[in-house]
Amino acid sequence: MNKKILNLILLLILLSCNSNKPEIIQVNHYFGGTGFHLKYEIGNNNLIIKTNCDFEDCSEKIVYERKLSKTETKELINKINFLQPDTLKNEYINEYILDGIYTEINFGKLIDTNKNKVIIQNENVSSLDSLNKYIDKLVLENKYKFKPL
């Protein structure tokens, strides 16, 4: 009886840990110099962009939202899987630049990878740049596209 309860508790813990993971991908861009945050959350059929900042009166808010077609979703998943996330390093950091762009990419449940996230700080990683460009194609309003400063 105690073993069943313990197994149930462990299962619930594992499910709750995995529930915070995005369906496909979450890309967070932090612009250190301006204190501006831009967050892309892409689910199975939607794209949400949120903004926030480091200032006292800021709070995270949704600024853009749109439904994605099945084709767009499938192409994005294929694009991410083509990058082979497991072959990427965990971090790409230029230690000689102290303030700049910090990007965190969180891979979701629908991506075939053991890697949870990749951090990029003031580095140019061409394979991941192509991913950002593809995500930008999904954003129909120019003002919400990723534009490094």
Short mmCIF file of N, CA and C in Angstrom, two decimals:
data_model
loop_
_atom_site.label_atom_id
_atom_site.label_comp_id
_atom_site.label_asym_id
_atom_site.label_seq_id
_atom_site.Cartn_x
_atom_site.Cartn_y
_atom_site.Cartn_z
N MET A 1 0.82 -1.20 0.00
CA MET A 1 0.00 0.00 0.00
C MET A 1 0.86 1.26 0.00
N ASN A 2 1.86 1.34 0.87
CA ASN A 2 2.74 2.50 0.93
C ASN A 2 3.52 2.69 -0.36
N LYS A 3 3.90 1.58 -1.00
CA LYS A 3 4.65 1.65 -2.26
C LYS A 3 3.78 2.25 -3.36
N LYS A 4 2.49 1.94 -3.38
CA LYS A 4 1.58 2.50 -4.37
C LYS A 4 1.43 4.00 -4.18
N ILE A 5 1.32 4.41 -2.94
CA ILE A 5 1.19 5.85 -2.64
C ILE A 5 2.47 6.58 -3.04
N LEU A 6 3.61 6.00 -2.73
CA LEU A 6 4.88 6.60 -3.10
C LEU A 6 5.01 6.72 -4.61
N ASN A 7 4.63 5.69 -5.34
CA ASN A 7 4.67 5.73 -6.81
C ASN A 7 3.74 6.80 -7.36
N LEU A 8 2.56 6.94 -6.78
CA LEU A 8 1.61 7.96 -7.20
C LEU A 8 2.17 9.35 -6.95
N ILE A 9 2.78 9.57 -5.82
CA ILE A 9 3.38 10.87 -5.50
C ILE A 9 4.51 11.20 -6.48
N LEU A 10 5.36 10.22 -6.76
CA LEU A 10 6.45 10.42 -7.71
C LEU A 10 5.91 10.75 -9.10
N LEU A 11 4.87 10.07 -9.52
CA LEU A 11 4.25 10.33 -10.82
C LEU A 11 3.71 11.75 -10.89
N LEU A 12 3.03 12.18 -9.84
CA LEU A 12 2.49 13.54 -9.80
C LEU A 12 3.59 14.58 -9.83
N ILE A 13 4.68 14.34 -9.14
CA ILE A 13 5.82 15.27 -9.16
C ILE A 13 6.40 15.35 -10.56
N LEU A 14 6.60 14.23 -11.20
CA LEU A 14 7.15 14.22 -12.55
C LEU A 14 6.24 14.93 -13.53
N LEU A 15 4.95 14.70 -13.43
CA LEU A 15 3.99 15.36 -14.32
C LEU A 15 3.97 16.86 -14.09
N SER A 16 4.04 17.29 -12.85
CA SER A 16 4.01 18.73 -12.57
C SER A 16 5.28 19.41 -13.05
N CYS A 17 6.42 18.73 -12.99
CA CYS A 17 7.67 19.31 -13.48
C CYS A 17 7.63 19.47 -14.99
N ASN A 18 7.03 18.54 -15.68
CA ASN A 18 6.98 18.57 -17.14
C ASN A 18 5.90 19.51 -17.66
N SER A 19 4.92 19.87 -16.83
CA SER A 19 3.82 20.69 -17.30
C SER A 19 4.25 22.13 -17.57
N ASN A 20 5.34 22.60 -16.98
CA ASN A 20 5.82 23.95 -17.23
C ASN A 20 6.58 24.06 -18.55
N LYS A 21 6.91 22.94 -19.13
CA LYS A 21 7.66 22.92 -20.37
C LYS A 21 6.75 23.34 -21.52
N PRO A 22 7.25 24.19 -22.44
CA PRO A 22 6.42 24.59 -23.57
C PRO A 22 6.12 23.39 -24.48
N GLU A 23 5.06 23.53 -25.29
CA GLU A 23 4.75 22.44 -26.22
C GLU A 23 5.84 22.29 -27.28
N ILE A 24 6.23 23.40 -27.90
CA ILE A 24 7.24 23.33 -28.95
C ILE A 24 8.51 24.05 -28.54
N ILE A 25 8.42 25.36 -28.32
CA ILE A 25 9.63 26.12 -28.00
C ILE A 25 9.25 27.42 -27.31
N GLN A 26 10.15 27.89 -26.47
CA GLN A 26 10.04 29.21 -25.87
C GLN A 26 11.39 29.88 -26.05
N VAL A 27 11.38 31.08 -26.61
CA VAL A 27 12.62 31.83 -26.82
C VAL A 27 12.51 33.14 -26.06
N ASN A 28 13.45 33.35 -25.13
CA ASN A 28 13.47 34.57 -24.32
C ASN A 28 14.69 35.40 -24.71
N HIS A 29 14.45 36.63 -25.12
CA HIS A 29 15.53 37.56 -25.44
C HIS A 29 15.54 38.65 -24.37
N TYR A 30 16.69 38.84 -23.75
CA TYR A 30 16.86 39.90 -22.76
C TYR A 30 17.89 40.88 -23.30
N PHE A 31 17.49 42.12 -23.45
CA PHE A 31 18.39 43.16 -23.94
C PHE A 31 18.93 43.91 -22.73
N GLY A 32 20.16 43.55 -22.33
CA GLY A 32 20.74 44.05 -21.10
C GLY A 32 20.84 45.56 -21.01
N GLY A 33 21.26 46.21 -22.08
CA GLY A 33 21.46 47.65 -22.05
C GLY A 33 20.17 48.43 -21.83
N THR A 34 19.07 47.94 -22.39
CA THR A 34 17.80 48.65 -22.27
C THR A 34 16.89 48.06 -21.20
N GLY A 35 17.22 46.87 -20.73
CA GLY A 35 16.37 46.22 -19.73
C GLY A 35 15.08 45.67 -20.29
N PHE A 36 15.00 45.49 -21.60
CA PHE A 36 13.79 45.04 -22.28
C PHE A 36 13.82 43.53 -22.47
N HIS A 37 12.69 42.86 -22.27
CA HIS A 37 12.57 41.41 -22.44
C HIS A 37 11.54 41.14 -23.53
N LEU A 38 11.84 40.20 -24.40
CA LEU A 38 10.93 39.77 -25.46
C LEU A 38 10.84 38.25 -25.39
N LYS A 39 9.64 37.72 -25.20
CA LYS A 39 9.46 36.28 -25.02
C LYS A 39 8.51 35.73 -26.07
N TYR A 40 8.99 34.73 -26.81
CA TYR A 40 8.16 34.02 -27.80
C TYR A 40 7.78 32.67 -27.22
N GLU A 41 6.50 32.38 -27.17
CA GLU A 41 6.02 31.07 -26.74
C GLU A 41 5.24 30.46 -27.89
N ILE A 42 5.70 29.31 -28.36
CA ILE A 42 5.06 28.68 -29.50
C ILE A 42 4.54 27.31 -29.08
N GLY A 43 3.23 27.18 -29.17
CA GLY A 43 2.57 25.93 -28.83
C GLY A 43 2.21 25.16 -30.08
N ASN A 44 1.38 24.17 -29.90
CA ASN A 44 1.02 23.28 -31.00
C ASN A 44 0.26 24.01 -32.10
N ASN A 45 -0.46 25.06 -31.77
CA ASN A 45 -1.22 25.77 -32.79
C ASN A 45 -1.27 27.28 -32.56
N ASN A 46 -0.35 27.80 -31.74
CA ASN A 46 -0.39 29.24 -31.49
C ASN A 46 1.00 29.83 -31.22
N LEU A 47 1.07 31.12 -31.42
CA LEU A 47 2.28 31.90 -31.17
C LEU A 47 1.88 33.07 -30.28
N ILE A 48 2.58 33.21 -29.17
CA ILE A 48 2.31 34.32 -28.24
C ILE A 48 3.63 35.05 -28.02
N ILE A 49 3.58 36.38 -28.08
CA ILE A 49 4.75 37.19 -27.78
C ILE A 49 4.41 38.05 -26.57
N LYS A 50 5.32 38.01 -25.59
CA LYS A 50 5.15 38.79 -24.37
C LYS A 50 6.34 39.73 -24.21
N THR A 51 6.10 40.85 -23.56
CA THR A 51 7.18 41.78 -23.25
C THR A 51 7.21 42.03 -21.75
N ASN A 52 8.37 42.49 -21.30
CA ASN A 52 8.56 42.87 -19.91
C ASN A 52 9.81 43.73 -19.87
N CYS A 53 10.13 44.29 -18.73
CA CYS A 53 11.37 45.05 -18.60
C CYS A 53 11.86 44.97 -17.16
N ASP A 54 13.04 45.50 -16.94
CA ASP A 54 13.66 45.45 -15.62
C ASP A 54 13.25 46.61 -14.71
N PHE A 55 12.41 47.49 -15.18
CA PHE A 55 12.05 48.66 -14.39
C PHE A 55 10.92 48.35 -13.42
N GLU A 56 10.80 49.20 -12.43
CA GLU A 56 9.86 48.97 -11.34
C GLU A 56 8.41 48.87 -11.79
N ASP A 57 8.00 49.68 -12.73
CA ASP A 57 6.59 49.73 -13.13
C ASP A 57 6.25 48.78 -14.29
N CYS A 58 7.12 47.87 -14.62
CA CYS A 58 6.88 46.94 -15.72
C CYS A 58 6.26 45.64 -15.22
N SER A 59 5.49 45.04 -16.09
CA SER A 59 4.99 43.69 -15.83
C SER A 59 4.85 42.98 -17.17
N GLU A 60 4.92 41.66 -17.11
CA GLU A 60 4.82 40.89 -18.34
C GLU A 60 3.42 41.01 -18.92
N LYS A 61 3.36 41.27 -20.24
CA LYS A 61 2.05 41.36 -20.89
C LYS A 61 2.14 40.78 -22.30
N ILE A 62 1.03 40.23 -22.74
CA ILE A 62 0.94 39.70 -24.10
C ILE A 62 0.74 40.86 -25.06
N VAL A 63 1.62 40.96 -26.07
CA VAL A 63 1.52 42.04 -27.04
C VAL A 63 1.15 41.54 -28.44
N TYR A 64 1.26 40.23 -28.65
CA TYR A 64 0.95 39.67 -29.97
C TYR A 64 0.54 38.22 -29.79
N GLU A 65 -0.47 37.83 -30.55
CA GLU A 65 -0.96 36.46 -30.46
C GLU A 65 -1.58 36.10 -31.80
N ARG A 66 -1.29 34.88 -32.28
CA ARG A 66 -1.94 34.42 -33.50
C ARG A 66 -1.95 32.90 -33.54
N LYS A 67 -2.93 32.37 -34.24
CA LYS A 67 -3.04 30.94 -34.45
C LYS A 67 -2.07 30.53 -35.55
N LEU A 68 -1.49 29.36 -35.41
CA LEU A 68 -0.61 28.81 -36.44
C LEU A 68 -1.34 27.68 -37.15
N SER A 69 -1.08 27.56 -38.44
CA SER A 69 -1.67 26.46 -39.19
C SER A 69 -0.92 25.17 -38.85
N LYS A 70 -1.51 24.04 -39.19
CA LYS A 70 -0.84 22.76 -38.95
C LYS A 70 0.46 22.68 -39.75
N THR A 71 0.46 23.28 -40.94
CA THR A 71 1.67 23.29 -41.77
C THR A 71 2.77 24.10 -41.12
N GLU A 72 2.44 25.29 -40.60
CA GLU A 72 3.43 26.14 -39.93
C GLU A 72 4.02 25.42 -38.71
N THR A 73 3.14 24.79 -37.94
CA THR A 73 3.59 24.07 -36.74
C THR A 73 4.51 22.92 -37.12
N LYS A 74 4.12 22.15 -38.11
CA LYS A 74 4.92 21.00 -38.55
C LYS A 74 6.27 21.45 -39.09
N GLU A 75 6.29 22.55 -39.87
CA GLU A 75 7.55 23.07 -40.42
C GLU A 75 8.48 23.54 -39.31
N LEU A 76 7.93 24.19 -38.29
CA LEU A 76 8.75 24.65 -37.17
C LEU A 76 9.35 23.47 -36.41
N ILE A 77 8.55 22.47 -36.13
CA ILE A 77 9.06 21.29 -35.43
C ILE A 77 10.15 20.62 -36.26
N ASN A 78 9.93 20.50 -37.57
CA ASN A 78 10.95 19.91 -38.45
C ASN A 78 12.23 20.74 -38.45
N LYS A 79 12.08 22.06 -38.48
CA LYS A 79 13.23 22.97 -38.47
C LYS A 79 14.05 22.79 -37.19
N ILE A 80 13.37 22.72 -36.06
CA ILE A 80 14.06 22.55 -34.78
C ILE A 80 14.73 21.18 -34.72
N ASN A 81 14.02 20.14 -35.12
CA ASN A 81 14.61 18.80 -35.09
C ASN A 81 15.79 18.68 -36.05
N PHE A 82 15.74 19.41 -37.18
CA PHE A 82 16.84 19.42 -38.14
C PHE A 82 18.12 20.00 -37.51
N LEU A 83 17.94 20.93 -36.57
CA LEU A 83 19.09 21.52 -35.87
C LEU A 83 19.79 20.51 -34.96
N GLN A 84 19.12 19.41 -34.68
CA GLN A 84 19.63 18.39 -33.77
C GLN A 84 20.03 19.02 -32.43
N PRO A 85 19.02 19.44 -31.65
CA PRO A 85 19.31 20.14 -30.39
C PRO A 85 20.29 19.42 -29.47
N ASP A 86 20.29 18.09 -29.49
CA ASP A 86 21.21 17.36 -28.61
C ASP A 86 22.68 17.60 -28.97
N THR A 87 22.95 18.06 -30.20
CA THR A 87 24.33 18.32 -30.61
C THR A 87 24.77 19.74 -30.27
N LEU A 88 23.85 20.59 -29.86
CA LEU A 88 24.19 21.96 -29.50
C LEU A 88 24.85 22.00 -28.12
N LYS A 89 25.72 22.98 -27.92
CA LYS A 89 26.29 23.17 -26.59
C LYS A 89 25.20 23.75 -25.69
N ASN A 90 25.37 23.60 -24.39
CA ASN A 90 24.41 24.17 -23.44
C ASN A 90 24.50 25.69 -23.40
N GLU A 91 25.71 26.23 -23.64
CA GLU A 91 25.91 27.67 -23.56
C GLU A 91 26.86 28.14 -24.66
N TYR A 92 26.53 29.29 -25.21
CA TYR A 92 27.41 30.00 -26.14
C TYR A 92 27.57 31.39 -25.53
N ILE A 93 28.70 31.64 -24.87
CA ILE A 93 28.85 32.89 -24.12
C ILE A 93 30.14 33.59 -24.53
N ASN A 94 30.00 34.86 -24.90
CA ASN A 94 31.16 35.72 -25.16
C ASN A 94 31.44 36.45 -23.85
N GLU A 95 32.46 36.03 -23.14
CA GLU A 95 32.76 36.59 -21.82
C GLU A 95 33.38 37.98 -21.89
N TYR A 96 33.73 38.45 -23.09
CA TYR A 96 34.38 39.75 -23.23
C TYR A 96 33.39 40.90 -23.37
N ILE A 97 32.11 40.57 -23.53
CA ILE A 97 31.07 41.60 -23.60
C ILE A 97 30.21 41.43 -22.35
N LEU A 98 30.10 42.50 -21.56
CA LEU A 98 29.41 42.40 -20.28
C LEU A 98 27.92 42.69 -20.38
N ASP A 99 27.51 43.52 -21.31
CA ASP A 99 26.12 43.93 -21.40
C ASP A 99 25.69 43.81 -22.85
N GLY A 100 24.66 43.06 -23.12
CA GLY A 100 24.23 42.88 -24.49
C GLY A 100 22.98 42.04 -24.54
N ILE A 101 22.92 41.14 -25.52
CA ILE A 101 21.74 40.30 -25.71
C ILE A 101 21.97 38.93 -25.09
N TYR A 102 21.05 38.55 -24.24
CA TYR A 102 21.07 37.24 -23.59
C TYR A 102 19.82 36.51 -24.09
N THR A 103 20.01 35.36 -24.71
CA THR A 103 18.89 34.58 -25.24
C THR A 103 18.88 33.21 -24.60
N GLU A 104 17.70 32.79 -24.21
CA GLU A 104 17.51 31.45 -23.65
C GLU A 104 16.46 30.74 -24.50
N ILE A 105 16.82 29.60 -25.05
CA ILE A 105 15.90 28.81 -25.87
C ILE A 105 15.53 27.56 -25.08
N ASN A 106 14.24 27.39 -24.83
CA ASN A 106 13.74 26.23 -24.11
C ASN A 106 12.99 25.33 -25.09
N PHE A 107 13.45 24.10 -25.22
CA PHE A 107 12.83 23.16 -26.14
C PHE A 107 11.64 22.49 -25.45
N GLY A 108 10.58 22.29 -26.21
CA GLY A 108 9.33 21.78 -25.65
C GLY A 108 9.14 20.29 -25.76
N LYS A 109 7.96 19.89 -25.31
CA LYS A 109 7.59 18.47 -25.22
C LYS A 109 7.56 17.79 -26.58
N LEU A 110 7.23 18.52 -27.64
CA LEU A 110 7.08 17.92 -28.97
C LEU A 110 8.38 17.85 -29.75
N ILE A 111 9.48 18.28 -29.14
CA ILE A 111 10.78 18.25 -29.81
C ILE A 111 11.53 17.02 -29.34
N ASP A 112 12.10 16.31 -30.30
CA ASP A 112 12.81 15.06 -30.01
C ASP A 112 14.23 15.38 -29.53
N THR A 113 14.35 15.66 -28.23
CA THR A 113 15.65 16.01 -27.66
C THR A 113 15.68 15.70 -26.16
N ASN A 114 16.87 15.47 -25.66
CA ASN A 114 17.07 15.34 -24.22
C ASN A 114 17.48 16.67 -23.61
N LYS A 115 17.81 17.63 -24.46
CA LYS A 115 18.29 18.94 -24.01
C LYS A 115 17.08 19.82 -23.66
N ASN A 116 17.14 20.48 -22.52
CA ASN A 116 16.06 21.37 -22.11
C ASN A 116 16.22 22.77 -22.66
N LYS A 117 17.45 23.30 -22.59
CA LYS A 117 17.63 24.68 -23.02
C LYS A 117 19.05 24.94 -23.51
N VAL A 118 19.16 26.03 -24.27
CA VAL A 118 20.44 26.54 -24.76
C VAL A 118 20.49 28.02 -24.41
N ILE A 119 21.63 28.47 -23.90
CA ILE A 119 21.81 29.88 -23.55
C ILE A 119 22.82 30.50 -24.52
N ILE A 120 22.46 31.67 -25.05
CA ILE A 120 23.35 32.39 -25.96
C ILE A 120 23.52 33.80 -25.40
N GLN A 121 24.76 34.19 -25.19
CA GLN A 121 25.03 35.51 -24.64
C GLN A 121 26.08 36.20 -25.50
N ASN A 122 25.62 37.19 -26.26
CA ASN A 122 26.51 38.01 -27.09
C ASN A 122 27.35 37.17 -28.05
N GLU A 123 26.76 36.15 -28.59
CA GLU A 123 27.42 35.27 -29.56
C GLU A 123 26.53 35.14 -30.78
N ASN A 124 27.14 34.88 -31.92
CA ASN A 124 26.40 34.60 -33.13
C ASN A 124 26.52 33.11 -33.42
N VAL A 125 25.40 32.40 -33.33
CA VAL A 125 25.35 30.97 -33.59
C VAL A 125 24.47 30.81 -34.83
N SER A 126 25.11 30.59 -35.99
CA SER A 126 24.38 30.65 -37.26
C SER A 126 23.21 29.68 -37.32
N SER A 127 23.35 28.48 -36.80
CA SER A 127 22.24 27.52 -36.86
C SER A 127 21.04 28.03 -36.06
N LEU A 128 21.30 28.66 -34.93
CA LEU A 128 20.21 29.19 -34.12
C LEU A 128 19.69 30.51 -34.69
N ASP A 129 20.53 31.25 -35.41
CA ASP A 129 20.06 32.45 -36.11
C ASP A 129 19.01 32.07 -37.14
N SER A 130 19.22 30.95 -37.82
CA SER A 130 18.24 30.52 -38.82
C SER A 130 16.90 30.18 -38.15
N LEU A 131 16.95 29.67 -36.93
CA LEU A 131 15.72 29.39 -36.19
C LEU A 131 15.00 30.69 -35.85
N ASN A 132 15.75 31.71 -35.39
CA ASN A 132 15.14 33.01 -35.09
C ASN A 132 14.51 33.62 -36.33
N LYS A 133 15.17 33.49 -37.47
CA LYS A 133 14.63 34.02 -38.72
C LYS A 133 13.34 33.30 -39.10
N TYR A 134 13.31 32.00 -38.89
CA TYR A 134 12.09 31.26 -39.21
C TYR A 134 10.94 31.67 -38.29
N ILE A 135 11.23 31.82 -37.01
CA ILE A 135 10.20 32.27 -36.07
C ILE A 135 9.71 33.65 -36.47
N ASP A 136 10.61 34.53 -36.91
CA ASP A 136 10.21 35.86 -37.37
C ASP A 136 9.24 35.79 -38.54
N LYS A 137 9.40 34.79 -39.39
CA LYS A 137 8.47 34.64 -40.52
C LYS A 137 7.05 34.33 -40.04
N LEU A 138 6.95 33.73 -38.87
CA LEU A 138 5.64 33.42 -38.31
C LEU A 138 4.97 34.64 -37.70
N VAL A 139 5.76 35.67 -37.39
CA VAL A 139 5.25 36.91 -36.80
C VAL A 139 4.86 37.84 -37.95
N LEU A 140 3.59 38.18 -38.03
CA LEU A 140 3.10 38.96 -39.17
C LEU A 140 3.26 40.47 -38.99
N GLU A 141 3.49 40.93 -37.77
CA GLU A 141 3.68 42.36 -37.52
C GLU A 141 5.16 42.64 -37.28
N ASN A 142 5.73 43.52 -38.10
CA ASN A 142 7.17 43.81 -38.03
C ASN A 142 7.65 44.27 -36.68
N LYS A 143 6.83 45.04 -35.97
CA LYS A 143 7.31 45.61 -34.70
C LYS A 143 7.56 44.55 -33.62
N TYR A 144 7.07 43.32 -33.82
CA TYR A 144 7.29 42.26 -32.84
C TYR A 144 8.32 41.23 -33.28
N LYS A 145 8.99 41.48 -34.39
CA LYS A 145 10.03 40.58 -34.85
C LYS A 145 11.31 40.84 -34.05
N PHE A 146 12.14 39.81 -33.93
CA PHE A 146 13.39 39.92 -33.18
C PHE A 146 14.38 40.74 -33.99
N LYS A 147 14.83 41.84 -33.41
CA LYS A 147 15.81 42.70 -34.06
C LYS A 147 16.93 42.97 -33.06
N PRO A 148 18.03 42.27 -33.18
CA PRO A 148 19.14 42.55 -32.25
C PRO A 148 19.55 44.01 -32.35
N LEU A 149 19.87 44.58 -31.21
CA LEU A 149 20.27 46.01 -31.19
C LEU A 149 21.63 46.22 -31.77
#
